[in-house]
Coordinates of C-alpha atoms and ligand atoms in Angstrom, one line a residue:
X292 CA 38.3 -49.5 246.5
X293 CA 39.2 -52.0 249.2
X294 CA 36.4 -52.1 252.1
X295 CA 36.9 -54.4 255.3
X296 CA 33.8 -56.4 256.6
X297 CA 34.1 -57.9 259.7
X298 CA 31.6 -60.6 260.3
X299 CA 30.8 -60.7 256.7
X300 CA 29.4 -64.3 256.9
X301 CA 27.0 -63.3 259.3
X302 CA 23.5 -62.0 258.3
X303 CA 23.6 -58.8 257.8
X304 CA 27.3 -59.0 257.0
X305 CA 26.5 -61.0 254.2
X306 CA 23.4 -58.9 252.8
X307 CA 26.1 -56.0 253.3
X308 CA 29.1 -57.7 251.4
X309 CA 26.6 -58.3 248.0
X310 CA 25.3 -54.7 248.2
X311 CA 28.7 -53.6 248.5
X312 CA 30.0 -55.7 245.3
X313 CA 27.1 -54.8 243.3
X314 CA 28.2 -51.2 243.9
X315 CA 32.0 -51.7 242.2
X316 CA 33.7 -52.1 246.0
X317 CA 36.2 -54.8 246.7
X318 CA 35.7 -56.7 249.9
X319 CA 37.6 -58.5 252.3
X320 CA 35.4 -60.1 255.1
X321 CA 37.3 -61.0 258.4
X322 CA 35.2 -63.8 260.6
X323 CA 36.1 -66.1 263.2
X324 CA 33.1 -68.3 261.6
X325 CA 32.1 -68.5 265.4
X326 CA 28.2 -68.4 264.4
X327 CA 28.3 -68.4 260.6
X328 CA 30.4 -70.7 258.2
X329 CA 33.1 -70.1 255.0
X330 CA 30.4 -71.6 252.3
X331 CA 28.5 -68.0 252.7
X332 CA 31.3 -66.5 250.2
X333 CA 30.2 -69.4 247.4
X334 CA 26.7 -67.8 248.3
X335 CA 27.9 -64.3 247.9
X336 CA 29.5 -65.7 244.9
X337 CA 26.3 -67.2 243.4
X338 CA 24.5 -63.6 243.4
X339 CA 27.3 -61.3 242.5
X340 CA 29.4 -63.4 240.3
X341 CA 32.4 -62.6 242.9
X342 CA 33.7 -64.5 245.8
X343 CA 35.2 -61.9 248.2
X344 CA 38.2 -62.7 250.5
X345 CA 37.9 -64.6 253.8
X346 CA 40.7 -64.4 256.4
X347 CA 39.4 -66.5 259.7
X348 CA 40.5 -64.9 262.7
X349 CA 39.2 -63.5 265.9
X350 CA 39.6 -59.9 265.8
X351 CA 40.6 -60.1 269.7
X352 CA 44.0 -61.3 268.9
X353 CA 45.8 -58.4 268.6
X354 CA 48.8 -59.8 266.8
X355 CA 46.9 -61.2 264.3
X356 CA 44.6 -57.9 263.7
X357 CA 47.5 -56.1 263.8
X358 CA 49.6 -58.4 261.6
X359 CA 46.0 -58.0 259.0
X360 CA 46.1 -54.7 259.1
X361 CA 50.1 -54.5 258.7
X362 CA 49.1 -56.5 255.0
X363 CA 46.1 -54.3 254.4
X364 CA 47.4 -50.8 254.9
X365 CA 45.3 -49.5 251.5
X366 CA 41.8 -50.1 253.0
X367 CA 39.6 -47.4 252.2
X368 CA 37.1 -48.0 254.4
X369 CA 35.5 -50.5 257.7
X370 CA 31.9 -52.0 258.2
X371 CA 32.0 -54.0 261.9
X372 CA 29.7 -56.1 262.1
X373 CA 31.8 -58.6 264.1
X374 CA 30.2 -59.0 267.8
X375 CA 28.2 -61.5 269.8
X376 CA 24.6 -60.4 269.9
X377 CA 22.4 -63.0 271.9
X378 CA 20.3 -60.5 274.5
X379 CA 19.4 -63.5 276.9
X380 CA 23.1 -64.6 276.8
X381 CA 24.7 -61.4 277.9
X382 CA 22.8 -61.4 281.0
X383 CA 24.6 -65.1 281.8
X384 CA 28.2 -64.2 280.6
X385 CA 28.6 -60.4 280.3
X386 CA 32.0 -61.0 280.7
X387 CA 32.3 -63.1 277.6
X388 CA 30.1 -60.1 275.6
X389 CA 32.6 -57.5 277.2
X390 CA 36.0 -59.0 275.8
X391 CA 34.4 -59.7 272.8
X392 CA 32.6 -56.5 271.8
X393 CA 34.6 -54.4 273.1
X394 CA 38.4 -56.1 272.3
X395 CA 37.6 -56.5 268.8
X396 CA 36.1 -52.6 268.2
X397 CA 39.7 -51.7 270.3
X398 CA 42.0 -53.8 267.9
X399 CA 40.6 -52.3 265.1
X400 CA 40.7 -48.6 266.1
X401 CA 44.5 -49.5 266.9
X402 CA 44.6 -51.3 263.5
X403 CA 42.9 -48.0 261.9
X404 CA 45.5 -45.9 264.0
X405 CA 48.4 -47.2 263.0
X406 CA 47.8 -47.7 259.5
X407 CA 46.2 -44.3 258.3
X408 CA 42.7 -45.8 257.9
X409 CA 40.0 -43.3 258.3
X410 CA 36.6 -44.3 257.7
X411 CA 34.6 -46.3 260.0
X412 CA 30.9 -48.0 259.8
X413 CA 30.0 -49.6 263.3
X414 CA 26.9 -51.6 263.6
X415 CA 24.2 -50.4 266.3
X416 CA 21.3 -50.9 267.6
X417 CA 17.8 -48.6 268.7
X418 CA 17.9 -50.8 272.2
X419 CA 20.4 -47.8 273.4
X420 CA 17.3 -46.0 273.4
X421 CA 15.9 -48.0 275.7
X422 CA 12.1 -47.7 276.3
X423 CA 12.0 -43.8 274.3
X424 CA 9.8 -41.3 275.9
X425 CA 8.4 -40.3 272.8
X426 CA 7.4 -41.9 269.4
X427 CA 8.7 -42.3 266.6
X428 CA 12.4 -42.6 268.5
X429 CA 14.4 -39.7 266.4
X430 CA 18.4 -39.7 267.1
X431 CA 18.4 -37.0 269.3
X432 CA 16.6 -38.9 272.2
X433 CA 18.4 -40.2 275.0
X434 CA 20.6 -43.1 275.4
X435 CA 19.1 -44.8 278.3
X436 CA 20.8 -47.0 281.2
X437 CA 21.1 -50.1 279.4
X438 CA 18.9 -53.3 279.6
X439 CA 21.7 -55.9 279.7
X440 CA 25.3 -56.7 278.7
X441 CA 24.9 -56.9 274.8
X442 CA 23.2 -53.5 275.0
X443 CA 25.9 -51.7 277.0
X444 CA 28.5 -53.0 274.6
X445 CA 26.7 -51.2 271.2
X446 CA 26.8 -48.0 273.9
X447 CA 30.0 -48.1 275.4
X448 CA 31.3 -49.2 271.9
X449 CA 29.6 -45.9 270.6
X450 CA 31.4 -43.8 273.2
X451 CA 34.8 -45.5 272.3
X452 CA 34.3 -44.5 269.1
X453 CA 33.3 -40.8 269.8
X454 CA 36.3 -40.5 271.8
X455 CA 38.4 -42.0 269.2
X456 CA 37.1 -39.8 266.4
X457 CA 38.0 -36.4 268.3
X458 CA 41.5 -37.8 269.2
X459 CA 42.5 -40.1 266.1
X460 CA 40.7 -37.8 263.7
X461 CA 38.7 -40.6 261.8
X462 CA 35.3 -40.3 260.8
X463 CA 32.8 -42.8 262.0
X464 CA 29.1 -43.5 261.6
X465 CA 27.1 -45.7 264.0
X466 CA 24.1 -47.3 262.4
X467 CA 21.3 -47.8 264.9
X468 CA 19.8 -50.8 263.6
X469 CA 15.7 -51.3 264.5
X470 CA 14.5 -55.0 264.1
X471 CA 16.4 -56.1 260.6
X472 CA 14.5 -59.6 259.4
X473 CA 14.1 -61.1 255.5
X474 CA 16.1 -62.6 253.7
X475 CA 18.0 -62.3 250.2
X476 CA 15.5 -62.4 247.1
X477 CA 17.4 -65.2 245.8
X478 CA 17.0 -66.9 249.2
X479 CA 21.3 -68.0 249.1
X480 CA 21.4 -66.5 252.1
X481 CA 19.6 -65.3 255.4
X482 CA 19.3 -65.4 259.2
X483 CA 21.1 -68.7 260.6
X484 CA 20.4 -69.0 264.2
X485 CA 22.3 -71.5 265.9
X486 CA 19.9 -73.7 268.0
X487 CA 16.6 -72.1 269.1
X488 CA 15.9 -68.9 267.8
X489 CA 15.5 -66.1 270.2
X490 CA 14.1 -63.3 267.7
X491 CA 9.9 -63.3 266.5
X492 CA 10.7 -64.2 262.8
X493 CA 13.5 -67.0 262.5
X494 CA 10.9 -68.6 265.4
X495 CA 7.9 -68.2 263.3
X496 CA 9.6 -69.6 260.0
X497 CA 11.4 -72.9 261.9
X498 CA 7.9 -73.1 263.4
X499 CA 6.0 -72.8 260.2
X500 CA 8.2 -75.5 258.3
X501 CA 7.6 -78.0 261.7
X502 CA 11.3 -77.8 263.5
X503 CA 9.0 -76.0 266.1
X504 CA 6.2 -77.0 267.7
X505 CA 4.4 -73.4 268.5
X506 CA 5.6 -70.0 268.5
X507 CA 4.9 -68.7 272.2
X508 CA 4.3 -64.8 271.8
X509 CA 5.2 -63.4 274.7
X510 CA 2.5 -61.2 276.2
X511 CA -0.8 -59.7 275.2
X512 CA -1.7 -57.5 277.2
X513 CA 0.6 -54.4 276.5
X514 CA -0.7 -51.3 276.1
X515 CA -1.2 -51.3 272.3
X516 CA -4.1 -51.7 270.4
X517 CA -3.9 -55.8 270.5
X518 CA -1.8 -55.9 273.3
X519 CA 1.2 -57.2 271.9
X520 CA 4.7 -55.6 271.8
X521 CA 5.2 -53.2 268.5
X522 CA 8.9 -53.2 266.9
X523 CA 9.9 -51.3 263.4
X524 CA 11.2 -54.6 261.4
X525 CA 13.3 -53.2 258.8
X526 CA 14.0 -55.6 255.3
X527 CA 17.6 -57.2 255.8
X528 CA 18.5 -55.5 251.8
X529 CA 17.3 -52.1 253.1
X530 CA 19.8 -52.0 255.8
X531 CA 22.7 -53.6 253.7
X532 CA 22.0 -50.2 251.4
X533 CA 22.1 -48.0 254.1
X534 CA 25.8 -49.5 254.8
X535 CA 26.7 -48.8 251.3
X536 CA 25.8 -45.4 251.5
X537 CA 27.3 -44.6 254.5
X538 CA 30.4 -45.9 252.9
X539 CA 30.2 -44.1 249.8
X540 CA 29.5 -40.6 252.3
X541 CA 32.7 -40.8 254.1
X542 CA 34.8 -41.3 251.2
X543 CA 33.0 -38.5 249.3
X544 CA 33.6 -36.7 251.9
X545 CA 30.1 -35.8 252.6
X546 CA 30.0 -35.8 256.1
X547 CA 28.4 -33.2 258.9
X548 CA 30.4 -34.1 261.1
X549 CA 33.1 -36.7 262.0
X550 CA 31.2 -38.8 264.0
X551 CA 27.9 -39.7 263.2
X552 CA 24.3 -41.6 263.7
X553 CA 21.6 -42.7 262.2
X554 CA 18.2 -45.0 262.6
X555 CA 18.0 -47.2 260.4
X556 CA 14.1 -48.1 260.6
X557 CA 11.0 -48.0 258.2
X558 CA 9.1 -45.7 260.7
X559 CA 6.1 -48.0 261.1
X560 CA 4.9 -50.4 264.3
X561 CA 4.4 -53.7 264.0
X562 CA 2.4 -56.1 266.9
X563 CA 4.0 -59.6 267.1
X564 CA 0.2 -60.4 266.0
X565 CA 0.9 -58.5 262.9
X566 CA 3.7 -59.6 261.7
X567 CA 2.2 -63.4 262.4
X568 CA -0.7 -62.3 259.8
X569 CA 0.9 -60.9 257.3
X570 CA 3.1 -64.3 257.1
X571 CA 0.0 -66.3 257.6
X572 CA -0.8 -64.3 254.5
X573 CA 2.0 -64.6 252.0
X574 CA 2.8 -68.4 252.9
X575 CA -1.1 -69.5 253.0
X576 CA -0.4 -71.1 256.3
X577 CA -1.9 -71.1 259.8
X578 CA 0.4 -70.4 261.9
X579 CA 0.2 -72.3 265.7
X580 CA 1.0 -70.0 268.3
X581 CA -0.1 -69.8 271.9
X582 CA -0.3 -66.3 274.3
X583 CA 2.7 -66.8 277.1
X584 CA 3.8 -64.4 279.6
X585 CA 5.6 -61.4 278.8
X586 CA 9.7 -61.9 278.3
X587 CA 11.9 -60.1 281.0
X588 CA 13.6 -57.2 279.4
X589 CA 10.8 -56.6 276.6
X590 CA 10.1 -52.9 276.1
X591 CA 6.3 -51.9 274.9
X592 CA 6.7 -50.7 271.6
X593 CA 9.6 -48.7 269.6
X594 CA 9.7 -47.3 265.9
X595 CA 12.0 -45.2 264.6
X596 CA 11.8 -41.8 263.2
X597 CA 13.6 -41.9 259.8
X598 CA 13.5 -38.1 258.4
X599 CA 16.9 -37.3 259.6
X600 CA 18.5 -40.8 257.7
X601 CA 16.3 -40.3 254.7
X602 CA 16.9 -37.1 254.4
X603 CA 21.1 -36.7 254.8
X604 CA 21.5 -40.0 253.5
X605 CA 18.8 -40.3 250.6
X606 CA 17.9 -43.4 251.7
X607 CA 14.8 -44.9 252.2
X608 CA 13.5 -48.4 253.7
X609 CA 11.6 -49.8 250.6
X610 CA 10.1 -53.2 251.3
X611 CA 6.8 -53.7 253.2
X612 CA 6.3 -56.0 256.4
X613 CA 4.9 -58.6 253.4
X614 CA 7.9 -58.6 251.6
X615 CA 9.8 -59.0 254.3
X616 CA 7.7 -62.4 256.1
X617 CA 7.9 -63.3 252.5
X618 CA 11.8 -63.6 252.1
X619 CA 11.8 -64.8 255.0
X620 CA 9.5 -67.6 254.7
X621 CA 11.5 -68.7 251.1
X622 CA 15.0 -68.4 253.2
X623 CA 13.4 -71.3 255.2
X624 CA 12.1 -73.3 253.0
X625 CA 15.0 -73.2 251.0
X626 CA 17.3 -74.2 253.9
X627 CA 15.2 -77.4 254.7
X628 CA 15.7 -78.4 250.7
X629 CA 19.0 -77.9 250.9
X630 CA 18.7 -80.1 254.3
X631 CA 17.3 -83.0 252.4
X632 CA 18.9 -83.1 249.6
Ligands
LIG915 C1 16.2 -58.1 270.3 C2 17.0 -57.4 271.3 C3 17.7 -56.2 270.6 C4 18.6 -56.8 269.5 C5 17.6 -57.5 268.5 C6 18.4 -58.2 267.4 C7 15.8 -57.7 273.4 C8 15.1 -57.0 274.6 N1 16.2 -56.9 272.4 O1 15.1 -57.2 269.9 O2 18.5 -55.6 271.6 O3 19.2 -55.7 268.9 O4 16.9 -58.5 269.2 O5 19.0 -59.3 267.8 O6 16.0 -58.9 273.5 N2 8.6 -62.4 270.4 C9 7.7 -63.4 270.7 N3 8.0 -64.7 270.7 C10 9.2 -65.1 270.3 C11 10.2 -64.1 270.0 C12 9.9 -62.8 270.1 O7 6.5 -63.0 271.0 O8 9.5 -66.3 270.3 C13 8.3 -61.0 270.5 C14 9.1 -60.2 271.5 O9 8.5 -60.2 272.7 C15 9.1 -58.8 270.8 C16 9.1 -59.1 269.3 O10 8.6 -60.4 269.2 O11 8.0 -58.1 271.2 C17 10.4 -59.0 268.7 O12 11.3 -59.8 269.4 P1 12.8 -60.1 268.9 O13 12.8 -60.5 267.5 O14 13.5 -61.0 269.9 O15 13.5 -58.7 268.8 P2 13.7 -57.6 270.0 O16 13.4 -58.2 271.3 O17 12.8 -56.4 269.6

């Protein structure tokens, strides 16, 4: 069965597309390569012994998704990944996040429309929670006012979806993704930030293998017990499973209801401190890292509540906070071999 994957060359795209092909499905990744690049399906390639199909194009030209879609009338099912997702960047160009975000999710709901396809996977995130009120953040807690831009888009993309669902009558799950990090086991592919990372783990890695100079963690004196921010980092494989299975539940039919959503967290808190331990730990290094001031926009602490996703999708986070810094550590170094070879 023929599943699109839009922004399969990105990271989680890519973790998605082998995870998919190791379970039977044939892929066809859509990407305007605008932060990822077409050697990603010789990667894919390497690890499943199959190269999917890449068509380059940016899913906010209409004629072109259409004309796509015209040519791939038999797909069984969509995973979009496809959308700009720099926090910090949002805030500058909302407009830019805006068209993107939202354009592309449009086009394909048109594309879905017109061509009698029914199943769709959209790519979320826990910040429309916000700051929760209560912990662990199940899905029944509130969408809050959004923080910026990028997280309005994953909202008002949800509603477009919701809206579409009870009109179009497709089915639709929205994945609300909690902090995904790690990296392949084969280390072929991983997290790829363009210039200076934002996120805690592609900064401690590049800082780690000496392409930075310190890691600044921003703020220690939260209210948690060593006063850095907590976040649920969730193993990039984990969450590629969790795609997979949501797949295989709409076209099984197994579905509550036609539009639904699920965390997709391990249920445990991290500090930034942690996290810079336990890869202090698995790569034998000392880390150099100085306290700064908070970062605007940084909530306190969020971790998901995972009973509901474990339970109707009998799936389950697997790999520990060490396994993750691990992966991640081997992505890097493996990226600076390949750099000077
Ligand atoms: C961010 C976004 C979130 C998005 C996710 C994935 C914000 C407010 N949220 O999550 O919407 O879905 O990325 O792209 O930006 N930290 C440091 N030093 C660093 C980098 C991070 O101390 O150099 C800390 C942060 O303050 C935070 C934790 O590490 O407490 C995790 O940060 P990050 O990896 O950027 O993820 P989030 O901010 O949780």
């Amino acid at each position: 069965m023929k599943i699109l994957v839009t922004g399969g060359t990105g990271f989680i795209g890519s973790h998605t597309v082998v995870e998919l092909q190791n379970k039977g499905y044939e892929v066809i990744i859509v990407d305007n390569l605008s932060n990822s690049g077409s050697d990603i399906v010789d990667k894919i390639a390497q690890i499943t012994g199959i190269t999917p199909v890449l068509e380059i194009f940016d899913l906010t030209d209409k004629q072109k998704t259409s004309d796509f879609f015209k040519r791939h009338n038999d797909i069984a099912g969509i995973i979009h990944f496809a959308a700009y997702k720099a926090v910090g960047e949002s805030v500058q160009k909302p407009l830019l996040y805006y068209h993107n975000n939202l354009e592309s999710l449009i086009n394909i709901l048109d594309g879905m429309n017109e061509n009698g396809i029914r199943n769709l996977v959209f790519s979320s995130s826990c910040t429309v929670y916000g700051q929760p009120d209560e912990l662990p953040v199940s899905e029944n807690a509130p969408v809050k006012a959004a923080e910026s831009p990028y997280g309005n888009t994953k909202q008002i993309s949800e509603e477009i979806i919701y809206d579409s669902v009870k009109a179009l009558g497709i089915n639709a799950i929205a994945l609300r993704y909690f902090n995904p990090i790690g990296a392949h086991p084969s280390a072929l592919i991983g997290e790829l930030p363009i210039g200076v990372p934002n996120n805690l783990v592609p900064f401690i890695t590049q800082t780690a293998i000496g392409i930075r100079q310190c890691l600044s963690v921003f703020g220690d004196t939260y209210p948690t017990p060593d006063g850095t921010a907590i976040r649920d980092y969730i193993h990039v494989v984990d969450l590629a499973k969790a795609h997979v299975i949501s797949v295989d539940r709409m076209i099984d039919g197994k579905m509550k209801e036609n539009f639904e959503v699920f965390n997709l967290g391990t249920g445990n808190g991290y500090s930034v401190l942690e996290v810079i331990k336990s890869f202090e730990k698995v790569s034998g290094l000392k880390l150099n890292y100085k306290i700064v001031d908070r970062r605007e926009g940084d909530i306190t602490q969020v971790w998901a509540d995972p009973e509901y996703s474990n339970r109707e999708l009998g799936w389950k986070a697997e790999k520990s906070i060490d396994e993750m810094t691990l992966s991640a550590w081997k992505w890097e170094k493996a990226l600076q071999q390949n750099k000077s070879k």
